[in-house]
């Protein structure tokens, strides 16, 4: 080996790799998975297993037989997509829909654009929104936590706190009266509420985020921007009329805000590269989420908001360029 | 020019929807069912043939600077005729297509053929060109409409294929139009390259 | 090719001739299609009236009169008579609370306000969800749902067989009197089952029915636009 290899800088490899990051994300999702199994039992297990297996299988089949390239399933990204897709589904969703969702997420959301790193939209959310629009009835029946543990399709269902509050407020009832019908903030934080498999337990999601931050898999910018903008926006509304608008804490702890902000908005391929871009992107997600929740017809809007901002990512990257490696900040002239 | 080639180019080589990407508004807007696609396609075909015919007849008398307004008036006339006739004799189809009928006036396919073909060719070729382009457009709309209707609601030309509840609603709605069109174009491009 | 020069007189003249010819031919076609268009519209209206009221022997369209609802909507009332006796009225009603804007319906009421049948005339609701209102609020025809069901696929797609059977569970509004039941969806404390996943459309539909009912029973008798002397027995709904 006396060949001299000349390559452009940077020359130091940090030891980072797609594989390492993806397995890191998988590990970070374990607490949320555990919480989901604790609350929804059998259903959560079936849905998660089916979704992950289906996503990995579809990726393998498409790579191997349609694109005729070596299979990429070992990089872990298909498993992450499958897990996130499962986390975004109610745990009583029938198998057929999970498989359709996985096929859409991998086939349409990811492989159609060229596979890992090329997808403009978060694949798991593409699958989820496709299912939500196509099968609204099945996608909006939510099992009751703990009571639904032993059952899958026939689980006892109930409304989510978000829909209780949205319909209550629409009917003109004050927010303070509605809080009696939803779980306490502590229960919301621990995850004892109706909702998608992985989105309920705020505490577990926070643990996962902490792990990802320590391992430097993601930076704090997007999660903080999303959570912060939702808190500020709903806070202003709540202060202006505490009875007509739900409190910011309620908005943060319900629905998919934490799951979306921590795990889906931070998807590498579909989020901006620069720090300032990330903040702008996160704030956009927060604002659109609140707009949909309060003025839209759906009670929940995180997944739509993330997809909409995904579409803006190239634009954000065009105008807010990441700093080049070694570039000095421009000196302002007087 | 070989008249068969002139006719058949509208179906594949120069298909308005799949190759030229013209007339996207009705393509995406009315193709929620195969019948709607067929109705829209045939209405456009009629307008195309008639507009091509008239434009090629009068092309020598129209001063260059006002040719576009003149073409638009000719096209608008035929569109209005189609609209009134449809309203009188097939009111159900008229209700389904609604706003998209008057919008044929601004369909780029029609003005495009008048400007690019009929104003430079004789009457016979112009009619054949109009028919080919129009039927190619119809074919594209029916294909898209069939796919969306079948996947979205389990029907094909209004006949049930499988129970409606299994259908993926998104295909009946606007996003499904974009998704289905995207994949259709991708598949056709793939065959074109091969 | 002797192309005309782009001089002003030539251009004006050309456009003038083209528009004149276009105008004349359109006028001609208009004359030709005028009657069929009017006939088609009348036929459609007749059809809608026939669907919602029992058999009649008068011409409801010619005896049509208009009422203004409390919200300011103009409703068309078509009285249906048999042997000179008023048996029902078909009312064209509207609600602006739909998911996609206005929902226009034709509802047939008995003189005391009991709903006979309804037809959807115009709407912009979501296909597959809101559009179910076309027959959601009617009792399910026996055996209509049985065909081509496959238990395996039903399970795979999570379709519950019980879904869509009306009558029993308060889905159907036919034969009911809005003065006696609460004509709002169950989510709002009413007696009617909303369309699954299309509550807004259901509200709009019931609103349109309520508008027809209150306007009809409060303002008039069946015969004409004259104001009724005695109040119809109502429980609620005036403010719905």
XYZ file of C-alpha atoms in Angstrom:
768
model
C 0.000 0.000 0.000
C 2.192 2.793 -1.154
C -0.432 4.584 -3.081
C -0.931 8.133 -1.935
C -4.589 9.007 -1.660
C -5.376 12.669 -2.123
C -8.793 13.867 -1.060
C -10.287 17.248 -0.217
C -10.723 18.311 3.389
C -11.993 17.552 6.005
C -9.579 14.707 6.626
C -10.649 13.721 10.089
C -13.568 11.291 10.311
C -15.590 11.628 13.472
C -16.532 7.989 13.465
C -20.114 8.936 12.773
C -22.167 6.841 10.395
C -25.735 6.500 9.243
C -25.903 3.106 10.833
C -24.696 4.331 14.204
C -27.153 7.217 14.232
C -30.082 5.051 13.178
C -29.408 2.474 15.860
C -29.061 5.374 18.294
C -32.515 6.605 17.331
C -33.904 3.084 17.720
C -32.430 2.905 21.199
C -33.858 6.326 22.035
C -37.296 5.084 21.036
C -37.189 2.125 23.420
C -38.636 3.994 26.452
C -41.593 5.174 24.364
C -42.088 1.633 23.089
C -42.058 0.319 26.636
C -44.609 2.923 27.694
C -46.782 2.076 24.722
C -46.737 -1.629 25.587
C -47.501 -0.784 29.214
C -50.567 1.258 28.278
C -51.874 -0.569 25.235
C -50.467 -4.067 25.766
C -51.108 -6.615 23.078
C -52.226 -4.086 20.465
C -49.026 -2.063 20.747
C -46.904 -5.185 20.306
C -48.808 -6.396 17.245
C -48.853 -2.996 15.564
C -45.172 -2.282 16.205
C -43.970 -5.675 15.080
C -46.083 -5.650 11.921
C -45.070 -2.143 11.000
C -41.318 -2.653 11.494
C -41.311 -6.003 9.701
C -43.401 -4.649 6.816
C -41.200 -1.580 6.369
C -37.975 -3.594 6.388
C -39.458 -6.138 4.004
C -40.729 -3.521 1.557
C -37.385 -1.741 1.545
C -35.594 -5.015 0.888
C -37.952 -6.004 -1.927
C -37.858 -2.606 -3.619
C -34.081 -2.311 -3.435
C -33.442 -5.811 -4.600
C -36.082 -6.420 -7.252
C -37.201 -2.997 -8.455
C -34.023 -0.964 -8.247
C -31.715 -4.015 -8.495
C -29.252 -2.652 -5.957
C -27.851 -4.241 -2.816
C -30.318 -4.296 0.026
C -30.009 -1.402 2.483
C -32.067 -2.742 5.332
C -29.096 -3.201 7.622
C -28.547 0.552 7.998
C -31.525 0.597 10.333
C -33.387 3.422 8.635
C -36.268 1.227 7.498
C -36.661 -0.059 11.036
C -36.760 3.518 12.348
C -39.432 4.407 9.790
C -41.415 1.312 10.752
C -41.199 2.085 14.442
C -42.187 5.728 13.948
C -45.069 4.708 11.707
C -46.317 2.314 14.388
C -45.992 5.054 16.991
C -48.281 7.211 14.875
C -51.076 4.657 14.590
C -53.784 3.756 17.053
C -53.048 0.349 18.575
C -56.319 -1.173 17.392
C -55.604 -0.538 13.726
C -56.189 -3.593 11.529
C -53.228 -5.378 9.944
C -54.215 -4.550 6.372
C -53.912 -0.855 7.021
C -50.509 -1.190 8.694
C -49.203 -3.008 5.643
C -50.636 -0.387 3.289
C -49.138 2.326 5.476
C -45.725 0.645 5.451
C -45.840 0.219 1.675
C -46.715 3.899 1.227
C -44.132 5.078 3.763
C -41.279 3.112 2.232
C -42.410 2.935 -1.387
C -43.880 6.383 -1.882
C -42.248 8.360 0.909
C -38.721 7.055 0.607
C -37.798 4.808 -2.338
C -39.649 6.833 -4.988
C -37.263 9.680 -4.303
C -34.142 7.529 -4.349
C -33.943 6.014 -0.895
C -32.110 7.026 2.239
C -31.199 10.678 2.435
C -33.118 11.680 -0.683
C -36.627 11.796 0.701
C -38.057 15.325 0.885
C -40.740 14.219 3.355
C -40.576 12.148 6.493
C -41.536 8.668 5.225
C -43.337 7.573 8.398
C -45.525 10.667 8.276
C -46.269 10.181 4.596
C -47.587 6.729 5.497
C -49.517 8.030 8.461
C -51.192 10.929 6.666
C -52.021 8.703 3.701
C -53.824 6.333 6.056
C -55.485 9.162 7.956
C -56.991 10.652 4.803
C -57.853 7.292 3.270
C -59.300 5.509 6.282
C -60.436 8.258 8.640
C -62.791 5.987 10.574
C -60.220 3.356 11.503
C -57.525 5.975 12.053
C -59.512 7.983 14.564
C -60.771 5.342 16.955
C -58.467 5.333 19.933
C -58.124 2.509 22.486
C -58.480 3.458 26.123
C -55.116 3.046 27.897
C -54.710 0.168 30.377
C -58.314 -0.981 29.897
C -57.425 -2.015 26.337
C -54.283 -3.941 27.279
C -55.498 -7.454 26.573
C -57.252 -6.706 23.296
C -56.207 -5.796 19.780
C -58.899 -4.929 17.226
C -61.760 -5.138 19.681
C -60.154 -2.836 22.235
C -62.405 -0.472 24.145
C -62.174 2.901 22.461
C -62.598 6.426 23.711
C -61.890 9.975 22.561
C -58.489 11.634 22.844
C -58.142 14.612 25.201
C -57.568 16.811 22.140
C -60.877 15.886 20.531
C -62.738 16.210 23.835
C -61.419 19.740 24.246
C -61.829 20.711 20.603
C -65.460 19.606 20.436
C -66.195 21.005 23.878
C -64.774 24.416 23.024
C -66.565 24.392 19.684
C -69.824 23.780 21.524
C -69.084 26.871 23.609
C -68.205 25.181 26.877
C -65.473 26.805 28.999
C -62.039 25.177 29.191
C -62.093 25.001 33.001
C -65.182 22.779 32.825
C -63.588 20.515 30.219
C -60.469 19.871 32.276
C -62.630 17.699 34.534
C -63.249 15.353 31.584
C -59.625 14.866 30.617
C -56.814 13.231 32.604
C -54.757 15.406 34.942
C -51.586 17.028 33.628
C -49.513 14.462 35.498
C -51.389 11.620 33.822
C -51.041 13.336 30.458
C -47.296 13.570 31.031
C -47.035 9.924 32.086
C -49.102 8.932 29.074
C -52.372 7.732 30.456
C -54.608 8.973 27.676
C -56.062 7.824 24.399
C -53.861 8.404 21.392
C -51.436 6.871 18.927
C -49.209 4.072 20.200
C -46.013 6.007 20.788
C -47.124 9.572 21.298
C -48.818 9.331 24.672
C -45.957 9.075 27.169
C -44.219 12.455 27.350
C -41.813 11.264 29.996
C -40.564 8.378 27.860
C -40.128 10.645 24.840
C -38.127 13.117 26.948
C -35.856 10.293 28.064
C -35.279 9.392 24.432
C -34.525 12.988 23.526
C -32.055 13.230 26.392
C -30.250 10.169 25.092
C -30.119 11.529 21.560
C -28.791 14.885 22.770
C -26.060 13.257 24.856
C -25.050 11.012 21.967
C -25.166 14.059 19.644
C -27.583 12.318 17.282
C -29.681 15.465 17.097
C -29.161 19.034 18.228
C -31.554 20.902 20.491
C -32.646 23.436 17.887
C -35.625 21.801 16.211
C -37.265 20.260 19.318
C -36.886 23.491 21.271
C -38.170 25.617 18.400
C -41.258 23.433 17.926
C -42.115 23.160 21.605
C -41.280 26.815 22.246
C -43.367 28.206 19.413
C -46.364 26.066 20.397
C -46.015 27.174 24.011
C -45.786 30.851 23.069
C -48.600 30.797 20.506
C -51.082 28.863 22.652
C -49.914 30.791 25.719
C -50.849 34.102 24.138
C -54.218 32.740 23.070
C -54.833 31.212 26.478
C -53.993 34.450 28.271
C -56.265 36.426 25.974
C -59.234 34.199 26.890
C -58.502 31.345 29.319
C -61.938 29.805 28.793
C -61.988 29.731 25.014
C -58.454 28.420 24.457
C -56.760 25.455 26.104
C -53.624 26.013 28.152
C -50.156 25.710 26.567
C -49.277 22.814 28.866
C -52.317 20.918 27.633
C -51.321 21.500 24.006
C -47.757 20.338 24.619
C -48.648 17.162 26.487
C -51.414 15.909 24.207
C -51.325 14.545 20.689
C -48.121 14.049 18.803
C -46.263 17.260 19.699
C -43.425 15.667 21.656
C -43.074 12.624 19.409
C -43.167 14.865 16.331
C -40.797 17.514 17.683
C -38.219 15.048 19.018
C -38.208 12.218 16.533
C -39.910 13.170 13.289
C -39.193 16.837 12.689
C -35.506 16.033 13.307
C -35.248 13.537 10.436
C -31.937 14.411 8.720
C -33.006 14.243 5.113
C -36.117 16.360 5.440
C -35.013 19.093 7.839
C -32.746 22.118 7.214
C -28.995 21.918 7.692
C -28.151 25.229 9.369
C -28.888 26.066 12.985
C -30.845 29.186 12.118
C -32.728 27.241 9.463
C -33.628 24.615 12.046
C -35.045 27.235 14.377
C -37.142 28.749 11.609
C -38.306 25.305 10.509
C -39.223 24.288 14.058
C -41.118 27.512 14.686
C -43.030 26.975 11.442
C -44.061 23.497 12.560
C -45.244 24.839 15.900
C -47.296 27.640 14.394
C -48.936 25.450 11.741
C -49.740 22.830 14.379
C -51.550 25.368 16.529
C -53.365 26.841 13.527
C -54.663 23.401 12.555
C -55.577 22.457 16.107
C -57.469 25.632 16.843
C -58.862 26.750 13.505
C -58.738 23.595 11.395
C -61.177 20.741 11.241
C -58.777 18.111 12.579
C -58.152 18.044 16.330
C -54.479 17.232 15.721
C -52.117 18.815 13.224
C -48.535 17.889 14.071
C -48.089 15.445 11.213
C -49.518 17.847 8.642
C -47.383 20.663 10.039
C -44.179 18.636 9.783
C -44.972 17.576 6.208
C -45.750 21.160 5.210
C -42.483 22.419 6.683
C -40.620 19.497 5.055
C -41.726 21.024 1.776
C -40.155 24.331 2.804
C -36.838 22.775 3.773
C -35.119 23.249 0.382
C -36.233 26.887 0.385
C -34.924 27.422 3.914
C -31.629 25.786 2.974
C -31.368 28.009 -0.063
C -31.684 31.243 1.863
C -30.115 30.278 5.176
C -26.916 28.583 4.154
C -24.996 26.487 6.639
C -21.561 27.814 7.471
C -18.838 26.156 5.446
C -16.282 24.130 7.353
C -13.555 26.515 8.523
C -15.361 29.593 7.244
C -14.917 32.709 9.337
C -17.941 34.823 10.164
C -18.149 37.770 7.798
C -16.696 40.923 9.310
C -19.221 43.693 9.305
C -17.954 46.833 7.693
C -18.680 50.100 9.358
C -46.476 14.332 -43.365
C -47.607 10.808 -42.743
C -51.178 11.213 -41.518
C -51.118 8.129 -39.332
C -48.058 9.453 -37.536
C -49.757 12.813 -37.296
C -52.729 11.164 -35.603
C -50.904 8.744 -33.342
C -48.376 11.197 -31.935
C -51.057 12.504 -29.592
C -51.270 9.205 -27.776
C -47.714 8.567 -26.807
C -44.908 10.593 -28.321
C -46.498 13.976 -27.794
C -49.242 13.062 -25.363
C -50.547 16.294 -23.886
C -50.665 15.005 -20.324
C -47.853 12.495 -20.054
C -45.248 14.147 -22.231
C -46.053 17.813 -22.653
C -47.631 18.191 -19.196
C -50.229 20.545 -20.634
C -53.797 20.921 -19.420
C -52.960 19.905 -15.863
C -55.936 21.744 -14.366
C -58.702 19.540 -15.825
C -56.395 16.533 -15.644
C -56.097 16.807 -11.895
C -59.463 18.372 -11.254
C -62.048 16.158 -12.925
C -60.470 12.717 -12.949
C -62.035 11.501 -9.724
C -63.865 8.934 -11.853
C -63.314 7.351 -15.249
C -66.626 8.657 -16.590
C -65.762 12.225 -15.666
C -62.403 11.821 -17.362
C -64.065 10.444 -20.480
C -66.626 13.262 -20.586
C -64.009 15.932 -20.104
C -61.697 14.314 -22.646
C -64.360 14.066 -25.320
C -65.532 17.640 -24.716
C -61.942 18.819 -25.111
C -61.508 16.654 -28.210
C -64.541 18.254 -29.832
C -63.238 21.728 -29.055
C -59.765 20.786 -30.320
C -61.025 19.430 -33.638
C -63.371 22.315 -34.277
C -60.886 24.987 -33.190
C -58.142 23.406 -35.310
C -60.519 23.227 -38.259
C -61.595 26.851 -38.052
C -58.151 28.192 -37.239
C -56.598 26.407 -40.195
C -59.377 27.766 -42.419
C -58.994 31.387 -41.392
C -55.265 31.449 -40.658
C -54.492 33.386 -43.817
C -56.862 36.208 -43.025
C -55.772 36.880 -39.475
C -53.088 39.493 -38.971
C -50.210 38.158 -36.877
C -50.562 40.627 -34.045
C -54.140 39.697 -33.214
C -53.910 35.980 -33.856
C -53.992 34.996 -30.164
C -57.157 36.997 -29.361
C -58.721 35.640 -32.529
C -57.861 32.044 -31.577
C -59.207 32.557 -28.079
C -62.519 33.861 -29.406
C -62.808 30.873 -31.716
C -61.990 28.438 -28.925
C -64.320 30.159 -26.470
C -67.147 29.940 -28.963
C -66.829 26.176 -29.258
C -66.444 25.757 -25.523
C -69.651 27.687 -24.953
C -71.401 25.526 -27.523
C -70.214 22.381 -25.736
C -71.329 23.815 -22.431
C -74.837 24.636 -23.624
C -75.321 21.364 -25.449
C -74.118 19.397 -22.453
C -76.389 21.305 -20.114
C -79.332 20.588 -22.343
C -78.810 16.933 -23.146
C -76.533 15.423 -20.482
C -77.249 17.520 -17.377
C -75.812 14.889 -15.035
C -72.384 15.027 -16.695
C -72.624 18.806 -16.830
C -73.179 18.895 -13.063
C -70.223 16.588 -12.455
C -67.780 18.547 -14.616
C -69.112 21.910 -13.480
C -66.598 24.706 -13.623
C -64.108 22.711 -15.649
C -66.121 22.978 -18.861
C -65.710 26.751 -19.262
C -62.091 26.265 -18.245
C -61.427 24.331 -21.458
C -60.983 27.798 -22.971
C -57.746 28.266 -21.092
C -56.587 24.672 -21.529
C -53.114 25.030 -22.973
C -53.609 21.981 -25.150
C -56.269 23.718 -27.227
C -54.524 27.043 -27.693
C -51.220 25.235 -28.063
C -52.453 23.160 -30.991
C -54.120 26.155 -32.636
C -50.928 28.174 -32.379
C -48.344 25.458 -33.003
C -50.126 23.318 -35.542
C -53.360 24.570 -37.063
C -52.030 28.018 -37.885
C -49.272 26.438 -39.975
C -50.958 23.423 -41.589
C -53.817 22.667 -43.930
C -57.342 21.786 -42.895
C -57.050 18.010 -43.231
C -53.880 17.663 -41.170
C -55.247 20.067 -38.581
C -58.377 18.023 -38.046
C -56.355 14.822 -37.733
C -53.955 16.531 -35.357
C -56.843 17.797 -33.245
C -58.444 14.368 -33.147
C -55.173 12.670 -32.220
C -54.259 15.134 -29.523
C -57.799 15.179 -28.182
C -58.158 11.413 -28.047
C -54.696 11.124 -26.512
C -55.792 13.610 -23.876
C -58.990 11.607 -23.370
C -56.981 8.411 -23.014
C -54.785 9.995 -20.353
C -57.783 11.315 -18.452
C -59.579 7.978 -18.584
C -56.458 6.157 -17.386
C -56.023 8.547 -14.496
C -59.742 8.531 -13.730
C -59.900 4.727 -13.755
C -56.941 4.381 -11.416
C -58.299 6.952 -9.000
C -61.827 5.580 -9.090
C -60.669 1.982 -8.665
C -58.222 2.648 -5.835
C -60.301 5.324 -4.201
C -63.796 3.927 -4.168
C -63.688 0.401 -5.576
C -65.681 1.308 -8.681
C -64.681 1.273 -12.330
C -66.863 3.275 -14.734
C -69.459 3.307 -11.981
C -69.518 -0.481 -11.637
C -68.568 -1.893 -8.251
C -65.360 -3.958 -8.273
C -64.870 -4.364 -4.547
C -66.706 -2.975 -1.501
C -66.359 0.760 -1.180
C -65.037 0.684 2.387
C -61.745 -0.862 1.258
C -61.019 2.053 -1.047
C -58.220 4.478 -0.265
C -60.108 7.744 -0.086
C -57.034 9.812 -0.715
C -57.184 8.840 -4.388
C -60.606 10.423 -4.801
C -59.301 13.638 -3.253
C -56.879 16.135 -4.757
C -53.624 14.680 -3.313
C -54.457 11.341 -4.920
C -54.625 13.039 -8.319
C -51.064 14.274 -7.974
C -49.803 10.955 -6.627
C -51.471 8.887 -9.350
C -50.358 11.271 -12.117
C -46.792 11.256 -10.806
C -46.556 7.494 -10.863
C -48.255 7.254 -14.274
C -45.719 9.668 -15.765
C -42.873 7.808 -14.083
C -44.024 4.488 -15.535
C -44.504 5.968 -18.999
C -41.088 7.626 -18.924
C -39.590 4.309 -17.957
C -41.126 2.608 -20.996
C -40.098 5.469 -23.234
C -36.476 5.104 -22.259
C -36.467 1.366 -22.736
C -49.391 32.354 -48.118
C -50.928 35.781 -48.307
C -50.943 36.724 -44.661
C -52.816 39.927 -43.915
C -50.623 42.754 -42.750
C -50.943 43.841 -39.141
C -52.382 47.241 -39.912
C -54.892 48.725 -37.540
C -57.911 48.579 -39.885
C -57.088 44.976 -40.831
C -56.784 43.931 -37.205
C -59.987 45.666 -36.154
C -61.867 44.286 -39.081
C -60.644 40.724 -38.511
C -61.530 40.714 -34.847
C -64.868 42.319 -35.614
C -65.743 39.652 -38.146
C -64.609 36.820 -35.896
C -66.513 38.065 -32.863
C -69.583 38.788 -34.963
C -69.596 35.285 -36.416
C -68.924 33.800 -32.985
C -71.689 35.861 -31.400
C -74.204 34.998 -34.067
C -73.524 31.283 -33.939
C -73.668 31.289 -30.144
C -76.989 33.099 -30.236
C -78.274 30.503 -32.630
C -77.113 27.594 -30.471
C -78.524 29.315 -27.408
C -81.957 29.533 -29.025
C -81.649 25.878 -29.940
C -80.708 24.644 -26.479
C -82.788 27.088 -24.438
C -85.854 24.881 -24.204
C -84.009 21.615 -23.494
C -81.949 23.326 -20.771
C -85.062 24.685 -19.107
C -86.767 21.319 -19.475
C -83.797 19.527 -17.948
C -83.823 21.901 -14.997
C -87.572 21.459 -14.478
C -87.247 17.695 -14.791
C -84.504 17.678 -12.195
C -86.620 19.723 -9.818
C -89.695 17.568 -10.445
C -87.610 14.483 -9.831
C -86.335 15.851 -6.532
C -89.866 16.802 -5.419
C -91.243 13.419 -6.413
C -88.549 11.716 -4.363
C -89.438 13.415 -1.102
C -93.247 13.618 -1.028
C -96.027 11.095 -1.609
C -97.922 10.982 -4.886
C -99.585 14.231 -5.848
C -101.761 15.454 -8.713
C -101.042 19.157 -8.846
C -98.081 21.023 -10.278
C -95.957 21.958 -7.258
C -93.581 24.052 -9.328
C -96.294 26.452 -10.418
C -97.684 26.760 -6.887
C -94.229 27.327 -5.439
C -93.836 30.175 -2.970
C -90.856 31.492 -1.063
C -90.233 31.847 2.648
C -87.457 33.605 4.485
C -85.898 31.775 7.411
C -84.685 33.434 10.581
C -81.138 33.256 9.269
C -82.203 35.086 6.156
C -82.116 32.114 3.785
C -84.729 32.091 1.075
C -86.462 28.730 1.012
C -88.613 27.495 -1.836
C -91.715 25.611 -0.793
C -93.440 23.307 -3.236
C -96.845 22.243 -1.912
C -97.966 18.771 -3.002
C -101.734 18.270 -3.217
C -104.024 15.391 -3.923
C -107.647 16.105 -4.847
C -107.095 19.700 -3.785
C -106.043 18.567 -0.327
C -102.575 19.591 0.782
C -100.759 16.399 1.764
C -97.147 17.499 2.024
C -94.627 20.094 0.992
C -91.211 19.738 -0.553
C -88.931 22.413 0.796
C -85.659 23.453 -0.723
C -83.503 24.286 2.254
C -79.901 25.224 2.763
C -77.229 25.414 5.429
C -74.015 27.371 5.295
C -72.317 25.259 7.929
C -71.021 22.494 5.677
C -67.433 21.353 5.619
C -67.038 22.724 2.107
C -69.580 25.522 2.206
C -73.268 25.338 1.457
C -75.328 22.183 1.683
C -78.542 22.371 -0.306
C -81.245 19.813 0.307
C -84.824 19.106 -0.658
C -86.824 17.820 2.267
C -90.407 16.629 2.236
C -92.507 17.508 5.267
C -96.027 16.537 6.222
C -98.240 19.496 7.159
C -97.421 18.854 10.836
C -93.687 18.861 10.118
C -92.945 15.134 10.136
C -90.093 14.321 7.755
C -91.126 12.159 4.825
C -87.881 11.935 2.852
C -84.993 14.044 1.683
C -82.685 14.534 -1.270
C -79.300 16.218 -1.425
C -79.317 18.820 -4.195
C -75.936 20.480 -3.975
C -72.912 20.191 -1.732
C -69.134 20.376 -1.691
C -68.510 17.902 1.117
C -65.583 15.481 1.240
C -66.079 12.476 -1.054
C -66.466 9.263 0.899
C -67.148 11.016 4.191
C -69.573 13.909 3.969
C -71.077 12.519 0.780
C -72.468 9.631 2.799
C -75.267 11.963 3.861
C -77.019 11.054 0.614
C -78.413 7.955 2.299
C -76.968 7.962 5.814
C -80.041 9.495 7.410
C -82.371 7.026 5.722
C -83.196 3.560 7.020
C -81.025 0.877 5.444
C -82.787 -1.182 2.817
C -82.890 -4.788 3.973
C -80.208 -6.989 2.456
C -78.494 -4.159 0.602
C -75.304 -4.490 2.611
C -74.983 -8.242 2.431
C -73.461 -8.573 -1.010
C -69.804 -9.366 -1.664
C -68.713 -9.191 1.932
C -65.588 -11.100 2.736
C -64.953 -11.758 6.403
C -61.192 -11.985 5.931
C -60.894 -8.634 4.187
C -63.336 -7.027 6.562
C -61.072 -8.036 9.384
C -57.942 -6.962 7.529
C -59.381 -3.501 6.919
C -61.220 -3.191 10.195
C -64.674 -2.775 8.731
C -67.363 -3.448 11.234
C -70.424 -5.167 9.858
C -72.669 -3.282 12.246
C -71.713 -0.006 10.661
C -74.259 1.706 8.501
C -77.376 -0.057 9.744
C -79.734 2.749 10.460
C -83.183 2.861 11.933
C -82.551 1.251 15.260
C -79.671 3.346 16.495
C -81.104 6.718 15.651
C -79.411 7.290 12.327
C -82.548 7.630 10.249
C -84.563 10.818 10.428
C -87.394 9.679 8.165
C -90.797 9.587 9.806
C -89.587 11.689 12.691
C -90.835 15.081 13.690
C -88.193 17.686 14.532
C -90.701 19.135 17.011
C -90.611 15.916 19.029
C -87.011 14.771 18.857
C -83.823 16.752 19.286
C -82.638 17.155 15.713
C -78.955 17.545 16.480
C -76.103 15.032 16.421
C -75.379 12.985 19.524
C -72.080 14.830 20.019
C -74.130 17.970 20.607
C -76.573 16.233 22.905
C -79.123 15.437 20.204
C -80.884 12.249 19.152
C -79.347 11.635 15.725
C -76.223 9.591 14.988
C -73.707 11.650 13.068
C -71.974 10.245 9.998
C -68.794 8.519 11.143
C -65.882 10.934 10.844
C -68.077 13.610 9.270
C -69.705 15.355 12.198
C -69.523 18.780 10.601
C -71.375 17.630 7.522
C -73.972 15.937 9.716
C -74.476 19.158 11.653
C -74.880 21.136 8.456
C -77.377 18.638 7.076
C -79.477 18.615 10.246
C -79.247 22.382 10.353
C -80.714 22.577 6.857
C -83.536 20.232 7.894
C -84.162 22.270 11.031
C -84.253 25.488 9.011
C -86.846 23.957 6.696
C -88.886 22.676 9.607
C -88.957 25.831 11.714
C -89.513 28.133 8.787
C -92.264 25.953 7.393
C -94.187 25.243 10.585
C -93.797 28.700 12.092
C -94.690 30.832 9.160
C -97.282 29.236 7.019
C -99.923 26.712 6.444
C -99.404 24.300 3.623
C -101.619 26.101 1.126
C -99.993 29.453 0.644
C -97.575 31.935 2.065
C -100.161 33.190 4.550
C -99.095 33.323 8.152
C -100.492 30.657 10.380
C -102.571 31.799 13.286
C -101.852 29.085 15.797
C -98.281 28.195 16.616
C -97.112 24.776 15.705
C -96.138 22.685 18.722
C -92.386 22.949 18.960
C -90.027 22.047 21.672
C -86.844 23.536 20.439
C -84.960 24.081 17.238
C -85.849 27.701 16.586
C -82.350 28.753 17.480
C -80.610 25.759 15.984
